[in-house]
XYZ file of N, CA, C and O in Angstrom:
652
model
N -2.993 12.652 -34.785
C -1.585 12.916 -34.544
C -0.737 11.648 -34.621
O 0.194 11.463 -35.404
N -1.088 10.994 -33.906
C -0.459 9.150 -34.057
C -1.121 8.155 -35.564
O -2.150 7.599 -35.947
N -0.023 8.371 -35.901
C -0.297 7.838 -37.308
C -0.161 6.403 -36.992
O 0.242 5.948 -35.922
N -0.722 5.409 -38.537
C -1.201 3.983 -38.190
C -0.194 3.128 -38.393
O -0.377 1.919 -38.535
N 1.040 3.738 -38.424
C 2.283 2.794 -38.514
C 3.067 2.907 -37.201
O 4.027 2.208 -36.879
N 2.291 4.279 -36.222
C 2.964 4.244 -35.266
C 2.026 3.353 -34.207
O 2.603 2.651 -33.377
N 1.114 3.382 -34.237
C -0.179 2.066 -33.717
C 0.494 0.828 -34.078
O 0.558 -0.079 -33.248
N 1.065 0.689 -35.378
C 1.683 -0.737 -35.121
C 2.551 -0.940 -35.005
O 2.886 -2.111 -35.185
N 3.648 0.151 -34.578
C 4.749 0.330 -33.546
C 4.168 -0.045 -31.920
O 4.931 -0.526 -31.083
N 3.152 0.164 -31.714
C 2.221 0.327 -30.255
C 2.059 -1.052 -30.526
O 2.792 -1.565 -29.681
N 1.647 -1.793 -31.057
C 0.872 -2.910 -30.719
C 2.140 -4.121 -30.530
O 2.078 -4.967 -29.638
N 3.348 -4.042 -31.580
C 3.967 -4.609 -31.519
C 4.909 -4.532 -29.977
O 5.465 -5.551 -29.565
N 4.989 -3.361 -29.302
C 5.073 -3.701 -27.988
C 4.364 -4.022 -26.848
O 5.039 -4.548 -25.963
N 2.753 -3.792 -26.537
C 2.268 -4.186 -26.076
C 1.836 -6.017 -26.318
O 1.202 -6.674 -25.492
N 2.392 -6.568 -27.699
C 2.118 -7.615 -27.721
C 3.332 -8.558 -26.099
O 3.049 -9.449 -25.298
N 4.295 -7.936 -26.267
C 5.231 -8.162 -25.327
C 4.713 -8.713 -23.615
O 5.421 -9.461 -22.941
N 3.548 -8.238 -23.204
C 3.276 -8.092 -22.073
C 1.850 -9.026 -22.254
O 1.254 -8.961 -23.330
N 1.404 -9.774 -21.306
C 0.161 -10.267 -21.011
C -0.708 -8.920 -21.090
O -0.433 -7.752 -20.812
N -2.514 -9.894 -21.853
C -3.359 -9.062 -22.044
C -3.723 -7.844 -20.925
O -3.869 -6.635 -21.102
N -3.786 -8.465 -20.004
C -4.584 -7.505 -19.141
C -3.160 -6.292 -18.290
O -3.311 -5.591 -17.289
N -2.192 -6.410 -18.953
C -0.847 -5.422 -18.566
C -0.415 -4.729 -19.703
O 0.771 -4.485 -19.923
N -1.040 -4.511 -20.194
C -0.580 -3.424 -21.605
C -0.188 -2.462 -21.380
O 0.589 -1.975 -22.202
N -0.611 -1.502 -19.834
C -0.257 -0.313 -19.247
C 1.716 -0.616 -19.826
O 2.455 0.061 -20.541
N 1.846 -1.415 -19.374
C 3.518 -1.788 -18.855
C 4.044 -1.642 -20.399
O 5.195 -1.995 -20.658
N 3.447 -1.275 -21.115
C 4.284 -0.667 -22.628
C 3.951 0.956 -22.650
O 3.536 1.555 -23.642
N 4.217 1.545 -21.350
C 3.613 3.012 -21.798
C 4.660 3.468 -22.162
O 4.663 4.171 -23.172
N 6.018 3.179 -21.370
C 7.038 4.126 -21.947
C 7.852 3.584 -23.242
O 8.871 4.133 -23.663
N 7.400 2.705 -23.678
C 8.076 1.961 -25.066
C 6.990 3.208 -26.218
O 7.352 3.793 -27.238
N 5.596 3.237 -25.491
C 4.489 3.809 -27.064
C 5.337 5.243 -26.283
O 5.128 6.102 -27.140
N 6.064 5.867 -25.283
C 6.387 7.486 -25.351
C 7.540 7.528 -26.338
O 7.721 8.156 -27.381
N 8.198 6.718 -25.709
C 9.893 6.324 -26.995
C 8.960 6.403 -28.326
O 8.719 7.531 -28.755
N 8.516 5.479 -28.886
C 8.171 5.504 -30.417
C 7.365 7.086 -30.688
O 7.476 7.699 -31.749
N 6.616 7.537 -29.591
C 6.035 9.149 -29.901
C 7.412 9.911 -30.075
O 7.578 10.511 -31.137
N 8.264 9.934 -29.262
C 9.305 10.781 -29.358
C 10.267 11.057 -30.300
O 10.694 12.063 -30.866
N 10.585 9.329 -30.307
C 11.359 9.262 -32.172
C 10.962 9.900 -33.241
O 11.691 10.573 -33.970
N 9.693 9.695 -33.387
C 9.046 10.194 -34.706
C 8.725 11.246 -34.376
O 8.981 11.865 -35.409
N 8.290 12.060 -33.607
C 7.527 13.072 -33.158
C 8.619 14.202 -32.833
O 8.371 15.396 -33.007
N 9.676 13.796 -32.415
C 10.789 14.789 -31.780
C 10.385 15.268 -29.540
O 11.034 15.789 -28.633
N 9.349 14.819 -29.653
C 8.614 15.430 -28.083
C 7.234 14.788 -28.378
O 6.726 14.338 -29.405
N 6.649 14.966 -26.567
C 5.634 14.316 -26.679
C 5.000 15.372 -25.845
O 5.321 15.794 -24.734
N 3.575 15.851 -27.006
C 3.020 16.464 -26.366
C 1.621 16.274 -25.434
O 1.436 15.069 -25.262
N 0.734 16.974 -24.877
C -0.699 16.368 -24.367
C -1.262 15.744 -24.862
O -1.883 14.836 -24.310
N -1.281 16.056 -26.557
C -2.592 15.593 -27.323
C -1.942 14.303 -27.468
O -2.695 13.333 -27.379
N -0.422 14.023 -27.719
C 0.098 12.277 -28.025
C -0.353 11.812 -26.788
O -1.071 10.812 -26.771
N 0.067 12.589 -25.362
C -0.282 11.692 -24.695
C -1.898 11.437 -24.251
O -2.111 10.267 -23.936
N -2.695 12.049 -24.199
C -3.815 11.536 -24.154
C -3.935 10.051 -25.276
O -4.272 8.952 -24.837
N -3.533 10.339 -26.992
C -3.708 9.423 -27.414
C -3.001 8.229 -27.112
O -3.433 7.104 -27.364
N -1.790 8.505 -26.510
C -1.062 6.816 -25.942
C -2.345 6.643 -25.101
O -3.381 6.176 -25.572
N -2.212 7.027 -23.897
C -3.383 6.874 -23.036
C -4.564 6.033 -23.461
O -4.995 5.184 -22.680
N -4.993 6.172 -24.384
C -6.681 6.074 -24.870
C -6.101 4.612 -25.181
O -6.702 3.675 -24.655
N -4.817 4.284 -26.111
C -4.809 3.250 -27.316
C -4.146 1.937 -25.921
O -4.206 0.719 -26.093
N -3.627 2.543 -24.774
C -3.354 1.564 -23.579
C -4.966 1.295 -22.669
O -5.369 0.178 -22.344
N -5.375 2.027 -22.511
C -6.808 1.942 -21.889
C -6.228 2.482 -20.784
O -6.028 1.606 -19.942
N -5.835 3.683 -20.401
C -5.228 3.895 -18.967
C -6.047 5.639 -19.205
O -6.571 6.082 -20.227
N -5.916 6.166 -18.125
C -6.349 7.032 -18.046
C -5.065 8.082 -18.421
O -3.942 7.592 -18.535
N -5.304 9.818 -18.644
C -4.565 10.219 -19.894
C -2.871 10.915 -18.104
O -1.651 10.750 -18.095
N -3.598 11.439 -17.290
C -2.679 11.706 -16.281
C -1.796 10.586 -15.720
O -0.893 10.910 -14.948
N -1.992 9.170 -16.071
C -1.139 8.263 -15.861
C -0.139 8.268 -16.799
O 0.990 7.943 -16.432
N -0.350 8.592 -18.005
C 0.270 8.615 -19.221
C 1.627 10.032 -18.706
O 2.840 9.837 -18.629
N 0.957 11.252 -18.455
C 1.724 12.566 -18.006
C 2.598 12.229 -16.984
O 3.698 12.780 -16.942
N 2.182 11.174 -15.914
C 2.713 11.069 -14.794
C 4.108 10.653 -15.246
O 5.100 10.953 -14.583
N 4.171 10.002 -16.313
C 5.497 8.844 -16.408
C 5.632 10.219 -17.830
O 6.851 10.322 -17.697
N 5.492 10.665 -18.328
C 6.196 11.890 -19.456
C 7.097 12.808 -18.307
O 8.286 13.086 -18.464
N 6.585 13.061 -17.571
C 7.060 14.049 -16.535
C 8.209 13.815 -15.782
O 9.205 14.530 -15.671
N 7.865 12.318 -15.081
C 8.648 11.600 -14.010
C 10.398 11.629 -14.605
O 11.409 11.702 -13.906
N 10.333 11.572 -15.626
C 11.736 11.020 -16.914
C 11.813 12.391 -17.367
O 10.926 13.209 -17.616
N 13.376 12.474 -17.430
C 13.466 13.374 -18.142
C 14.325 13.055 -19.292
O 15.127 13.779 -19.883
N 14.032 11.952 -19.471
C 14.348 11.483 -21.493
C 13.554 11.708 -21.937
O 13.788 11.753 -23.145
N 11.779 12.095 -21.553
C 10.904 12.485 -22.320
C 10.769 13.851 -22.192
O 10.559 14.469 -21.148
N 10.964 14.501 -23.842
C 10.817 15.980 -23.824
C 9.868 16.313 -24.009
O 9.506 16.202 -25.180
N 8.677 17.038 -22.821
C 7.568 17.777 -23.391
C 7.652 19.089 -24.093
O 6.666 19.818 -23.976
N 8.521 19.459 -24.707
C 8.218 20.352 -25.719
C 9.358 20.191 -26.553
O 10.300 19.538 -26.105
N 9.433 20.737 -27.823
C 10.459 20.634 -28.821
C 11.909 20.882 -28.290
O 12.042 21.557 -27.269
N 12.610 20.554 -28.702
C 14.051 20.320 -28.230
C 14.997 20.685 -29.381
O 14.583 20.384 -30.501
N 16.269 21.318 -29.297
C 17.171 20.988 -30.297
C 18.056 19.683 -31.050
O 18.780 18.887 -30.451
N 17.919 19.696 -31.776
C 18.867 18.684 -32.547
C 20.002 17.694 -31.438
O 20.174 16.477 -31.493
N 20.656 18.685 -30.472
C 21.380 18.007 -29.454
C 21.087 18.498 -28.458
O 21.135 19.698 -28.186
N 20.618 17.291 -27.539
C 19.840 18.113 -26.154
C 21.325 17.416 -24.844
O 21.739 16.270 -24.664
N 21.698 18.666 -24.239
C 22.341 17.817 -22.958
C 22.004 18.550 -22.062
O 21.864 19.734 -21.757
N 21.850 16.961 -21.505
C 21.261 17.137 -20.310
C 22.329 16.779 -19.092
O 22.870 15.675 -19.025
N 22.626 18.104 -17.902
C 23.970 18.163 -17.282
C 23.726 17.202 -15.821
O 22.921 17.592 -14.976
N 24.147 16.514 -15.722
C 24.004 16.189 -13.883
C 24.211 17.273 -13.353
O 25.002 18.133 -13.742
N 23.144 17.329 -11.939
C 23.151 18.605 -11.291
C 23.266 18.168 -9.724
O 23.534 18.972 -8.831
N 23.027 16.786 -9.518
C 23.490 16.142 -8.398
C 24.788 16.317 -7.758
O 25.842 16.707 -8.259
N 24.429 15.827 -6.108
C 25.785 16.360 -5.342
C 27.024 15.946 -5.501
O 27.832 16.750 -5.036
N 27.637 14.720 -6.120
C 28.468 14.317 -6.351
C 29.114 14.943 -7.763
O 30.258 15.388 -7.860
N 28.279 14.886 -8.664
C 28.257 15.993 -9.891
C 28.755 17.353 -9.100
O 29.920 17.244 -8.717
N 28.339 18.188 -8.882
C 28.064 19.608 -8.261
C 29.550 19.636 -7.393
O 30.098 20.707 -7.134
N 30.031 18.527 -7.047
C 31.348 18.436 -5.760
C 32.405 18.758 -7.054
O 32.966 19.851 -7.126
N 32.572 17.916 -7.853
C 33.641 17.924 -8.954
C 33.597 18.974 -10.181
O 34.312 18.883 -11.179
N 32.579 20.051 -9.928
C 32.427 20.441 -11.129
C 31.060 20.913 -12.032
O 31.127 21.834 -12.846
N 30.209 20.391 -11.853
C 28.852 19.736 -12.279
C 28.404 21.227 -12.852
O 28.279 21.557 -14.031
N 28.174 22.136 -11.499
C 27.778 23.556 -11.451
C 28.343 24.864 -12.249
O 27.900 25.976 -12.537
N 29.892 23.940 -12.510
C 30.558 25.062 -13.156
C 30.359 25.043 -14.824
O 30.113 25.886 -15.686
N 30.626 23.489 -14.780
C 29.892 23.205 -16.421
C 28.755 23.495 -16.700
O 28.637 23.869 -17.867
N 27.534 23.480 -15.915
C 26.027 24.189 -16.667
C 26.462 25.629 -16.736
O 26.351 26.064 -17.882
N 26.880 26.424 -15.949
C 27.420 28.137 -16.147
C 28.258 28.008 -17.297
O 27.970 28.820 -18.176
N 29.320 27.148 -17.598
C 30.216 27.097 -18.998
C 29.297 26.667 -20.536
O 29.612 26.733 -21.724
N 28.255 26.291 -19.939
C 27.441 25.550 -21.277
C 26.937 26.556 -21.459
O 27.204 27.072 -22.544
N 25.905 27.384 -20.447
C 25.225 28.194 -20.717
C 26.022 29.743 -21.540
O 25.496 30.501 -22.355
N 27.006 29.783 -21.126
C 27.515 30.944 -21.223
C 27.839 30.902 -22.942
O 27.518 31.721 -23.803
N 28.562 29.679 -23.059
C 29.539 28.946 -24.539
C 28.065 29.520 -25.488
O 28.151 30.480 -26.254
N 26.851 28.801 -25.284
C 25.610 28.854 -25.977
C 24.356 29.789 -26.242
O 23.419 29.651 -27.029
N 24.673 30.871 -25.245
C 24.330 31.738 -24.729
C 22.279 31.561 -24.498
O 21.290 31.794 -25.193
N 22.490 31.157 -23.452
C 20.926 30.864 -23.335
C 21.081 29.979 -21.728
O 22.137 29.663 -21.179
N 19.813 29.752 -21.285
C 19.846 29.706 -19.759
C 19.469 28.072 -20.173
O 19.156 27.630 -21.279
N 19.621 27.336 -18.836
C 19.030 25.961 -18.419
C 17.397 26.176 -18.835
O 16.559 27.001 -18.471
N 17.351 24.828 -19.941
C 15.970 24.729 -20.233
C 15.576 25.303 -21.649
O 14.515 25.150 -22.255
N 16.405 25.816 -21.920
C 16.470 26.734 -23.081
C 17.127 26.461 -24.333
O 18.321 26.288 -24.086
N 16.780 26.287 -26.150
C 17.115 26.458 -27.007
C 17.818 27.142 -27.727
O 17.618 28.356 -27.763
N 18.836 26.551 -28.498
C 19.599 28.166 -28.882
C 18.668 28.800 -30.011
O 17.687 28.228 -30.487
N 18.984 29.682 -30.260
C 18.096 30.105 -31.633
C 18.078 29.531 -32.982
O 17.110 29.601 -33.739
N 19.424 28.842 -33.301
C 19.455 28.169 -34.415
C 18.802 26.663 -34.265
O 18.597 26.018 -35.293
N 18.535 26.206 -33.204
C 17.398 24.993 -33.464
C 18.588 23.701 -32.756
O 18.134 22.562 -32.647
N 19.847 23.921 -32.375
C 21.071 23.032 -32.374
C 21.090 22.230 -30.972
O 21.057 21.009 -30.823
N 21.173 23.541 -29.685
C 21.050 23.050 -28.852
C 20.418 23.354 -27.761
O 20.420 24.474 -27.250
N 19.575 21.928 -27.146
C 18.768 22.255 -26.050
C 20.006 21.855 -24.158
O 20.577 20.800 -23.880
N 19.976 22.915 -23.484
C 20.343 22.613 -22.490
C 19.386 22.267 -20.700
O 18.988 23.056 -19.843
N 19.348 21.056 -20.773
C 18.820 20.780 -19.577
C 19.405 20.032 -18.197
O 20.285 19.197 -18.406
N 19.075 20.212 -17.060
C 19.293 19.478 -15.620
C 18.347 18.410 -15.589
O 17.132 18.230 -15.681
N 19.526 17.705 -15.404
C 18.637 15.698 -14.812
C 19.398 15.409 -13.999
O 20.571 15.750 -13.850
N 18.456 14.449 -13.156
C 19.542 13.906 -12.106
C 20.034 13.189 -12.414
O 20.212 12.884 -13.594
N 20.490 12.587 -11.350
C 21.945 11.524 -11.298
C 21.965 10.495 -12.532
O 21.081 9.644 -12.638
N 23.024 10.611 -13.470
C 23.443 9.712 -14.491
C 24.100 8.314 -13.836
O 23.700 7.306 -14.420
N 24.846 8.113 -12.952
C 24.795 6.845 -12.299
C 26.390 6.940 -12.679
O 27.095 5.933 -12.602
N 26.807 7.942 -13.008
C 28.529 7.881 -13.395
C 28.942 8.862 -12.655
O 29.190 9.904 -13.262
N 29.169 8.847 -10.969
C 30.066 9.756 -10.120
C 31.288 9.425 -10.099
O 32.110 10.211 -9.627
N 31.568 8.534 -10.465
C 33.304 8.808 -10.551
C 33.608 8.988 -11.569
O 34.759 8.571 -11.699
N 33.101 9.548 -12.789
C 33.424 10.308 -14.273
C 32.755 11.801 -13.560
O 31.637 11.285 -13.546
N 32.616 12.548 -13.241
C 31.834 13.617 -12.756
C 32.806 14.779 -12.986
O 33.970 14.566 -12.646
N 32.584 15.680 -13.380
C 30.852 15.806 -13.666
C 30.573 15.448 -15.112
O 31.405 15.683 -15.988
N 29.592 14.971 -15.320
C 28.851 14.412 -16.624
C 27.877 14.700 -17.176
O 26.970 15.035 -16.414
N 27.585 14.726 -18.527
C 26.431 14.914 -19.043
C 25.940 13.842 -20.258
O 26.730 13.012 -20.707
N 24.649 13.949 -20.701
C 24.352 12.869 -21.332
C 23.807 13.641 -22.714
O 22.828 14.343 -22.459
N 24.092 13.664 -23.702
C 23.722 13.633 -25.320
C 22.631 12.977 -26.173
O 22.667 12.006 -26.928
N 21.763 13.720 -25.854
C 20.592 13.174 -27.109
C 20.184 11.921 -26.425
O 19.728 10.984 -27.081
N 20.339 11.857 -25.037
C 19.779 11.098 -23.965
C 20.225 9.434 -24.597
O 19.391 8.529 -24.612
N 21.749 9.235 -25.121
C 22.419 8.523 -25.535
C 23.857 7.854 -25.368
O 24.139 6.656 -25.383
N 25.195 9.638 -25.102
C 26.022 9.837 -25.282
C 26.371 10.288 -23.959
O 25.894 11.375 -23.635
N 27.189 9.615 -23.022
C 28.058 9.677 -21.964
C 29.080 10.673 -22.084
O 30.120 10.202 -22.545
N 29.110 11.471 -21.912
C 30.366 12.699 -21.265
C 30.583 12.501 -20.413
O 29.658 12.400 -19.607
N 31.728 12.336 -20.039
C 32.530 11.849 -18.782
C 33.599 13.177 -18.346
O 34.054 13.906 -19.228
N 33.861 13.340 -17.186
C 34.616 14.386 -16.836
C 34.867 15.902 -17.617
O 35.991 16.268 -17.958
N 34.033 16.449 -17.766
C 33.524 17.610 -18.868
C 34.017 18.802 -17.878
O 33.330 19.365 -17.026
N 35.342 19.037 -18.195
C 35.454 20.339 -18.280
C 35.193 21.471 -19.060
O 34.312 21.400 -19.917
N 35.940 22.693 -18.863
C 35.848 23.948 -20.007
C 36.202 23.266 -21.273
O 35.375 23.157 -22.178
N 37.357 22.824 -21.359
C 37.757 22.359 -23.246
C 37.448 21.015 -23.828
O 37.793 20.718 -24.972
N 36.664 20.042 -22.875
C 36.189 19.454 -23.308
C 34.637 19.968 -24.185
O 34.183 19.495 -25.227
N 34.099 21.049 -23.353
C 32.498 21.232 -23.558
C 32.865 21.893 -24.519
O 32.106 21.675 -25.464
N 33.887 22.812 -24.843
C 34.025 23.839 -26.077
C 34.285 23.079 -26.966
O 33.729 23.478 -27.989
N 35.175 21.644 -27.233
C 34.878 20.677 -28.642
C 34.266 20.223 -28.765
O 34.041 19.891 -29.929
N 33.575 19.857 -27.924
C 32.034 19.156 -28.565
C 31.045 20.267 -28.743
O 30.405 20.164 -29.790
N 30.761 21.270 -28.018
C 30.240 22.323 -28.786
C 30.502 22.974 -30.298
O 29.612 23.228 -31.111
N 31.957 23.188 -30.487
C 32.518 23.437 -31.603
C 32.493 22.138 -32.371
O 31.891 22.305 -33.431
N 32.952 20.842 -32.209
C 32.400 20.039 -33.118
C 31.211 19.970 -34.124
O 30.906 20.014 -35.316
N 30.747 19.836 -32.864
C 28.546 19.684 -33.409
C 28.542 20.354 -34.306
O 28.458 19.831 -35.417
N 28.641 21.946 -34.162
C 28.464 22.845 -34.802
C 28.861 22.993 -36.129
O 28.083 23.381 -37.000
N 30.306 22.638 -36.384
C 31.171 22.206 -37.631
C 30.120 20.808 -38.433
O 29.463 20.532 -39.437
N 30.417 20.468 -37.586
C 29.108 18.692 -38.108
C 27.625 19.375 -38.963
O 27.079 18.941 -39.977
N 27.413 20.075 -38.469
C 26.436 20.862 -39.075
C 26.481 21.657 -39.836
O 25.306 21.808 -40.171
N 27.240 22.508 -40.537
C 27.762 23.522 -40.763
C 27.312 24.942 -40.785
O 26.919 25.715 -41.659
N 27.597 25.022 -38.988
C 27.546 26.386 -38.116
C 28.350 26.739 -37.195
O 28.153 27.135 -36.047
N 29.548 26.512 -37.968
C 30.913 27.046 -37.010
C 31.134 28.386 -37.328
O 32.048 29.006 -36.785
């Protein structure tokens, strides 16, 4: 599954760290699985696992812990909503019900055309933009109301051409 250009994607970050700490490039070899891969599944992670010398549930522990790492396929644009209390005070709650509704599909869920994945993460670290969400685990949304979420929904979509 891990091809040998992505091994020397792996090596070139573990060169980063003293020999006997190679563990400490696990989430650099999940990033390079994810890029190329789109998600990281068991079988990558066992193989990060094996190619760090760590055992394969240390590897899951930190896929899991993050939720920038997607264990299963994702759409093209994944947002992910703050669901935290400061989020949730301004708004937070009403925008995952407005996303969900706009997209028609629940938290956690793909639309059918492959476009968008909607998920809950915690705290983005931006409560006084709130409520917020984050884009392709990249792109800061700041104060996301109803007509903000409907142009960037309707954007994307146009960007693609599936308006």
């Amino acid at each position: 599954m891990i091809s040998e250009a992505t091994r020397e994607r792996f090596a070139r970050e573990v060169a980063k760290y003293p020999a006997e700490q190679q563990r400490s490039a696990v989430m650099a070899c999940l990033a390079i699985v994810q890029q190329e891969q789109g998600w990281i599944s068991q079988e990558t992670e066992v193989e990060v696992a094996a190619y760090l010398g760590m055992p394969p549930i240390a590897v899951h522990e930190v896929t899991t812990f993050y939720n920038m790492y997607n264990q299963k396929p994702v759409g093209k644009f994944k947002f992910a909503v703050c669901t935290n209390l400061p989020c949730q005070l301004r708004g937070g709650g009403q925008a995952m019900e407005h996303l969900q509704g706009k997209l028609g599909i629940a938290m956690g869920d793909t639309t059918g055309d492959g476009l968008f994945t909607l998920q809950e993460c915690e705290c983005l670290g931006a409560c006084g933009d709130a409520p917020v969400m984050l884009v392709n685990d990249r792109d800061m949304c700041s104060c996301m109301d109803n007509g903000k979420l409907d142009a960037l929904i309707d954007g994307l979509r146009a960007a693609e051409g599936k308006a």
